[in-house]
Short mmCIF file of C-alpha atoms and ligand atoms in Angstrom, two decimals:
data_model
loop_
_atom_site.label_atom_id
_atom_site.label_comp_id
_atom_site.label_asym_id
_atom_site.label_seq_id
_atom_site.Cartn_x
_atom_site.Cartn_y
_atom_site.Cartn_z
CA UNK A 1 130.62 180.04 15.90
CA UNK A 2 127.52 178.76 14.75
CA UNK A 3 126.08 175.57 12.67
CA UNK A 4 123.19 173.80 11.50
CA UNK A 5 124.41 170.24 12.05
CA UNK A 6 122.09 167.03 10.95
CA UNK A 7 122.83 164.08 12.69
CA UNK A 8 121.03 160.93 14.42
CA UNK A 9 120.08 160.80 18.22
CA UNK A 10 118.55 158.74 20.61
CA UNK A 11 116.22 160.50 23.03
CA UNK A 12 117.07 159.56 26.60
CA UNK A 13 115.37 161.88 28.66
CA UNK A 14 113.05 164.86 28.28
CA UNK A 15 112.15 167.60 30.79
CA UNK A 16 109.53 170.91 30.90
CA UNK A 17 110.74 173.96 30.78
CA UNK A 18 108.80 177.67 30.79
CA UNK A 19 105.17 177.53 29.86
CA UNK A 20 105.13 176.07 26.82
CA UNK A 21 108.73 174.61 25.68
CA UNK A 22 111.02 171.51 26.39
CA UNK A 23 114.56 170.37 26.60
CA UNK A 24 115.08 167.07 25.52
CA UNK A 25 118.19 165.20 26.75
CA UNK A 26 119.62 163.55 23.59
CA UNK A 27 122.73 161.38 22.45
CA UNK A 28 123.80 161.92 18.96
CA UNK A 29 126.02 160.54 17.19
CA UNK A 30 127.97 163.51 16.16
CA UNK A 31 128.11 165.63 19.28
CA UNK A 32 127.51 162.63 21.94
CA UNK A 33 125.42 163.54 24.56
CA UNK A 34 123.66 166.95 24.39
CA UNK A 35 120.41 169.00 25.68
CA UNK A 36 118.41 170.44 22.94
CA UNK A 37 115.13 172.89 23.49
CA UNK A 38 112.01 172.22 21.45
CA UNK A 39 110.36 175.54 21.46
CA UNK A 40 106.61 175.51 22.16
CA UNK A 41 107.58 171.30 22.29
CA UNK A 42 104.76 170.79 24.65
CA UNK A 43 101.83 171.95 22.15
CA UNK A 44 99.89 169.04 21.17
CA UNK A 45 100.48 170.14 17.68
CA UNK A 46 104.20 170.29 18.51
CA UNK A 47 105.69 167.73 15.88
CA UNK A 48 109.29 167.75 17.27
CA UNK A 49 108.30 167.75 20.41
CA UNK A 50 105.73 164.60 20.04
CA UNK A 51 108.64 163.36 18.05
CA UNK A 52 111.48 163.69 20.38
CA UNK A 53 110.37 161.57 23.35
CA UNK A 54 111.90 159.06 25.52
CA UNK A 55 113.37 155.89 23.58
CA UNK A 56 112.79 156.91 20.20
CA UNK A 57 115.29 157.03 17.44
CA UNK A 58 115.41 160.14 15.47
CA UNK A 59 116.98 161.94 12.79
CA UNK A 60 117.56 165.66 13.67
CA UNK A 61 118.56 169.37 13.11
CA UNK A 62 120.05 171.34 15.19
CA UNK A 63 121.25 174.54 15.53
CA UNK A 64 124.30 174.41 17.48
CA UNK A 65 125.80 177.50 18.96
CA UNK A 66 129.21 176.61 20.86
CA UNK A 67 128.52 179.09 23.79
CA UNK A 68 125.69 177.86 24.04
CA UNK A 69 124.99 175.18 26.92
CA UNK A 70 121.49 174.57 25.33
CA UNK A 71 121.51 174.08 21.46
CA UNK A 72 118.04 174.15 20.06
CA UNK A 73 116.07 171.69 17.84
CA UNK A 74 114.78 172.81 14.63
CA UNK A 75 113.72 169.50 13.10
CA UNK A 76 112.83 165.64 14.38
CA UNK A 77 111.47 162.87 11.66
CA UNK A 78 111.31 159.46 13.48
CA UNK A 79 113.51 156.91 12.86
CA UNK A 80 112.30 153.98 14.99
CA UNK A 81 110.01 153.99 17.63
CA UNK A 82 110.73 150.36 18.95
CA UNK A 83 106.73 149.71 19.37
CA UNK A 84 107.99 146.16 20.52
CA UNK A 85 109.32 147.70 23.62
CA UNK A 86 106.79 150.19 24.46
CA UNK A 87 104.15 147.04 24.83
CA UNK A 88 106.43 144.80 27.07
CA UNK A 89 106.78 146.03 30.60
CA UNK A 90 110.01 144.05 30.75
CA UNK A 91 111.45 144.92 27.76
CA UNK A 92 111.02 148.59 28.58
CA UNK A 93 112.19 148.35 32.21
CA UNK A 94 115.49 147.28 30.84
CA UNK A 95 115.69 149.07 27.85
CA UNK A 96 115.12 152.47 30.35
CA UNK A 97 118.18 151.17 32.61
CA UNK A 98 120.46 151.45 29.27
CA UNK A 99 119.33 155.02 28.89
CA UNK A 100 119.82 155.81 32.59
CA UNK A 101 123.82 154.31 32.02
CA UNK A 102 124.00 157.31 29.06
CA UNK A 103 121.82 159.96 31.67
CA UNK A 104 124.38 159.41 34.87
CA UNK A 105 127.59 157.87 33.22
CA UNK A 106 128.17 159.82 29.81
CA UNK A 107 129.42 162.97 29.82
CA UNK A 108 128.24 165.61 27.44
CA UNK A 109 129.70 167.00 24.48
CA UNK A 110 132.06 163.94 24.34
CA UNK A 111 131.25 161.78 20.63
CA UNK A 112 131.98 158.03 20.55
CA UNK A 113 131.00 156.68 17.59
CA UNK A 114 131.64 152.75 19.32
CA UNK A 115 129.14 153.82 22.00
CA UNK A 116 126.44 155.39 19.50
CA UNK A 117 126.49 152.06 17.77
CA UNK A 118 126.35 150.32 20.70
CA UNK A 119 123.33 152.04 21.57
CA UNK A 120 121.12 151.56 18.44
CA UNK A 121 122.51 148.40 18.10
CA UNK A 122 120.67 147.04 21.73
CA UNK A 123 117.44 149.33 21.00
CA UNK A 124 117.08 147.41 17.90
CA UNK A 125 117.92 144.09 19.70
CA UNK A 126 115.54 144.91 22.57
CA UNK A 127 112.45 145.23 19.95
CA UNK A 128 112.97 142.20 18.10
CA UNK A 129 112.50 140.24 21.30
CA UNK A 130 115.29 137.15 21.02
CA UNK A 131 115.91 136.71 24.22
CA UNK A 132 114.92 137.58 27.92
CA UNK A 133 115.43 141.33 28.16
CA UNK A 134 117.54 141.03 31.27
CA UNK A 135 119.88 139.12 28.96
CA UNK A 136 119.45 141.50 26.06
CA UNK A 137 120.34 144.12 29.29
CA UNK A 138 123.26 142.49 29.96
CA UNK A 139 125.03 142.45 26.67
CA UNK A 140 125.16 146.30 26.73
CA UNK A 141 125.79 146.46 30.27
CA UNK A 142 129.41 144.59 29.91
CA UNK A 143 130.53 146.27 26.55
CA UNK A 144 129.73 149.67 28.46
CA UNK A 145 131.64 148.31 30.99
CA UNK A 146 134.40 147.42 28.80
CA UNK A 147 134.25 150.75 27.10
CA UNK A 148 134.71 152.56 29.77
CA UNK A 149 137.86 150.78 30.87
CA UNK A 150 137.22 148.06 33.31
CA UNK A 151 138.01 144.94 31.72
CA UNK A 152 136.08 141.72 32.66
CA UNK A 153 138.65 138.81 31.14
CA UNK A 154 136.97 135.20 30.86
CA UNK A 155 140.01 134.08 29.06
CA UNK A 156 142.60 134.58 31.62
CA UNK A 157 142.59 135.52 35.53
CA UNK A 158 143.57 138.80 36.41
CA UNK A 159 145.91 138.05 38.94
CA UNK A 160 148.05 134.95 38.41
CA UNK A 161 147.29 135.13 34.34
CA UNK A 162 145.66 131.35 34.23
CA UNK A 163 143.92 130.56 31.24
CA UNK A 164 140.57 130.14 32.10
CA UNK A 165 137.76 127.43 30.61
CA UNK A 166 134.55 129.11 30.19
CA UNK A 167 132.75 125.61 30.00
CA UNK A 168 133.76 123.99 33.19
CA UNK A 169 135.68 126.61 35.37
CA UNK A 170 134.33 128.79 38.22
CA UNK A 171 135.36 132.06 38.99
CA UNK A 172 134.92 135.34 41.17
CA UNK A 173 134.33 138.94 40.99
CA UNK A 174 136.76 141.56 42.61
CA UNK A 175 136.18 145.11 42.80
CA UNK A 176 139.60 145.87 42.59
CA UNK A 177 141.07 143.08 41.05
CA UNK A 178 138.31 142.28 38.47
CA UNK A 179 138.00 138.38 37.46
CA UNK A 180 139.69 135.85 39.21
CA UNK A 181 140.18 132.12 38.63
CA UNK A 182 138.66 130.27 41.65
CA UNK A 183 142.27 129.68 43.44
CA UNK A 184 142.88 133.30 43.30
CA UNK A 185 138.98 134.01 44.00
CA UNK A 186 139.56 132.34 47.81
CA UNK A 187 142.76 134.07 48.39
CA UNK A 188 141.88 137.54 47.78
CA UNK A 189 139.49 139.03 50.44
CA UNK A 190 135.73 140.94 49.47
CA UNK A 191 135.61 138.34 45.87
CA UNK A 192 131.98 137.76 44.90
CA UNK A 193 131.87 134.23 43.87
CA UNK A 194 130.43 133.77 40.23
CA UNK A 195 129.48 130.32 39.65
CA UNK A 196 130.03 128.31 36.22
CA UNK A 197 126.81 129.27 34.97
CA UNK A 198 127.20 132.90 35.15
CA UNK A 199 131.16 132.74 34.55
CA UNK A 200 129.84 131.22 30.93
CA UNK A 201 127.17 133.44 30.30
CA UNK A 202 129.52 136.08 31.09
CA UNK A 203 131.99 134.66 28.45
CA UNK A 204 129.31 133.78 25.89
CA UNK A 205 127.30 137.41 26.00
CA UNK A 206 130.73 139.24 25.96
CA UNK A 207 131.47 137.10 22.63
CA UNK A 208 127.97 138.05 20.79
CA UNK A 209 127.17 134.62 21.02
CA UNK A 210 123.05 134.25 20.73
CA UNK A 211 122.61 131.92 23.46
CA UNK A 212 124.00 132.98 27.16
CA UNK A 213 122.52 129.67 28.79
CA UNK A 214 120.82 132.24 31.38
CA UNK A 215 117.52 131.78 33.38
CA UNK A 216 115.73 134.66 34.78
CA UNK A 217 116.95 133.90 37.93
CA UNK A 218 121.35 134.07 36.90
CA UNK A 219 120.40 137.57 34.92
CA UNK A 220 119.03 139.35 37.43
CA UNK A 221 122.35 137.74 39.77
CA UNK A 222 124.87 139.02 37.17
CA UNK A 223 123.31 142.46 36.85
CA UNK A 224 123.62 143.02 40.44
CA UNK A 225 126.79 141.63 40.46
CA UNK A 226 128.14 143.86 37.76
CA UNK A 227 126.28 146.70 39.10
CA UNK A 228 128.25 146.33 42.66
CA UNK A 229 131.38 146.54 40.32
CA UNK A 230 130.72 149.31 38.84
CA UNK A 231 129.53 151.31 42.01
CA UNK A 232 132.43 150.75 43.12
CA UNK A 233 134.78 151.40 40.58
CA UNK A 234 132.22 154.86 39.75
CA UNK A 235 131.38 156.01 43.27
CA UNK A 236 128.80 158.54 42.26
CA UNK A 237 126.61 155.64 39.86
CA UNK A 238 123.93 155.48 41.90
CA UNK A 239 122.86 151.76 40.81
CA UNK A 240 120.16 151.11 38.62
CA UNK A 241 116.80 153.11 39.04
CA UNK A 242 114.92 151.52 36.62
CA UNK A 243 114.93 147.65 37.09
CA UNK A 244 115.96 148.21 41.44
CA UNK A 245 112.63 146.53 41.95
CA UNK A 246 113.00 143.51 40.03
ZN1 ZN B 301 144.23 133.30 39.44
#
């Protein structure tokens, strides 16, 4: 069976291929995560193919053949090109590391329409610059988190079930047993300890509150703490290519 299907994408990877073509790793919202060839995509005068590169937003067709592992790309018009990003090294560091969660940690042919919006959603958010983007990083990085099953509970501990105050408490991080009040954070062995600070921003940028109360410095601590987490909970994520230098 055959199609032409029109749908929306976000490009998150692209790679040569023969002499002239390209396959460009995409996520759409229909299909989720897909590769699509551009044929003769690497011409200069190639509009899909200067049209489907890394980051941007586009609107697509495809022709999408079910035996088929490769489906190929007829048509790309530009939807956003997040120019914002592209001129902030930061900003694009980041915004690379949420496309490198969809490269190693989505699996193909699988459509989530939460996860799509997720994903324009933060693009959008990354360009219009409102906050630091290790912050703007970190919003995504918990609701993927989330979405893919590992819950990270500011309201109650996840071993004795205490209600938990955002505002005043501290707390800790355990691979296995996820948050922990601080009691239950010194009882159980290998618990990273997350100090107030980071146990609010936690709360506040898993809310969608605007301001996470974070300095440079407590992002780049709860990235790596979250990242540990989900190494651990993922054994083949890798970590973080894109922002391990920071
Ligand atoms: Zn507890």
């Amino acid at each position: 069976m055959s199609a032409i299907i029109t749908t929306e994408a976000v490009v998150l990877n692209t790679y040569d291929f023969s002499n002239t073509s390209k396959i460009v790793v995409l996520y759409t919202q229909k299909l989720g995560k897909i590769s699509a060839l551009i044929k003769a995509g690497r011409d200069k005068n190639s509009k899909i193919g200067r049209t489907a590169d890394i980051l941007n937003l586009i609107s697509i067709v495809l022709y999408n053949k079910d035996v088929r592992e490769v489906q190929l790309l007829t048509q790309a018009d530009m939807v956003a090109f997040f120019g914002n990003i592209r001129e902030d090294y930061d900003s694009l560091l980041h915004a690379h590391a949420v496309l490198e969660l969809f490269q190693y940690l989505v699996k193909e042919h699988e459509e989530n329409q939460r996860l799509y919006a997720g994903l324009r959603k933060i693009l959008y958010r990354f360009d219009q610059k409102a906050e630091l983007p290790a912050v703007t990083f970190l919003r995504f990085f918990i609701f993927f988190i989330e979405l893919a099953g590992y819950e990270l509970s500011t309201q109650f501990c996840s071993n004795c079930g205490r209600a938990a105050d955002h505002t005043k408490d501290e707390a800790g991080l355990n691979n296995t047993a996820g948050v922990l009040c601080s009691d239950c954070a010194q009882k159980i062995p290998h618990t990273v300890h997350v100090s107030q600070e980071l146990f609010n921003a936690l709360h506040c940028l898993k809310s969608g509150n605007r301001e996470s109360g974070l300095q440079p410095g407590g992002a780049i601590r709860l990235i790596s703490m979250l990242e540990s987490f989900l190494k651990y909970q993922i054994p083949e994520f890798q970590g973080l290519k894109s922002i391990k230098s920071i």
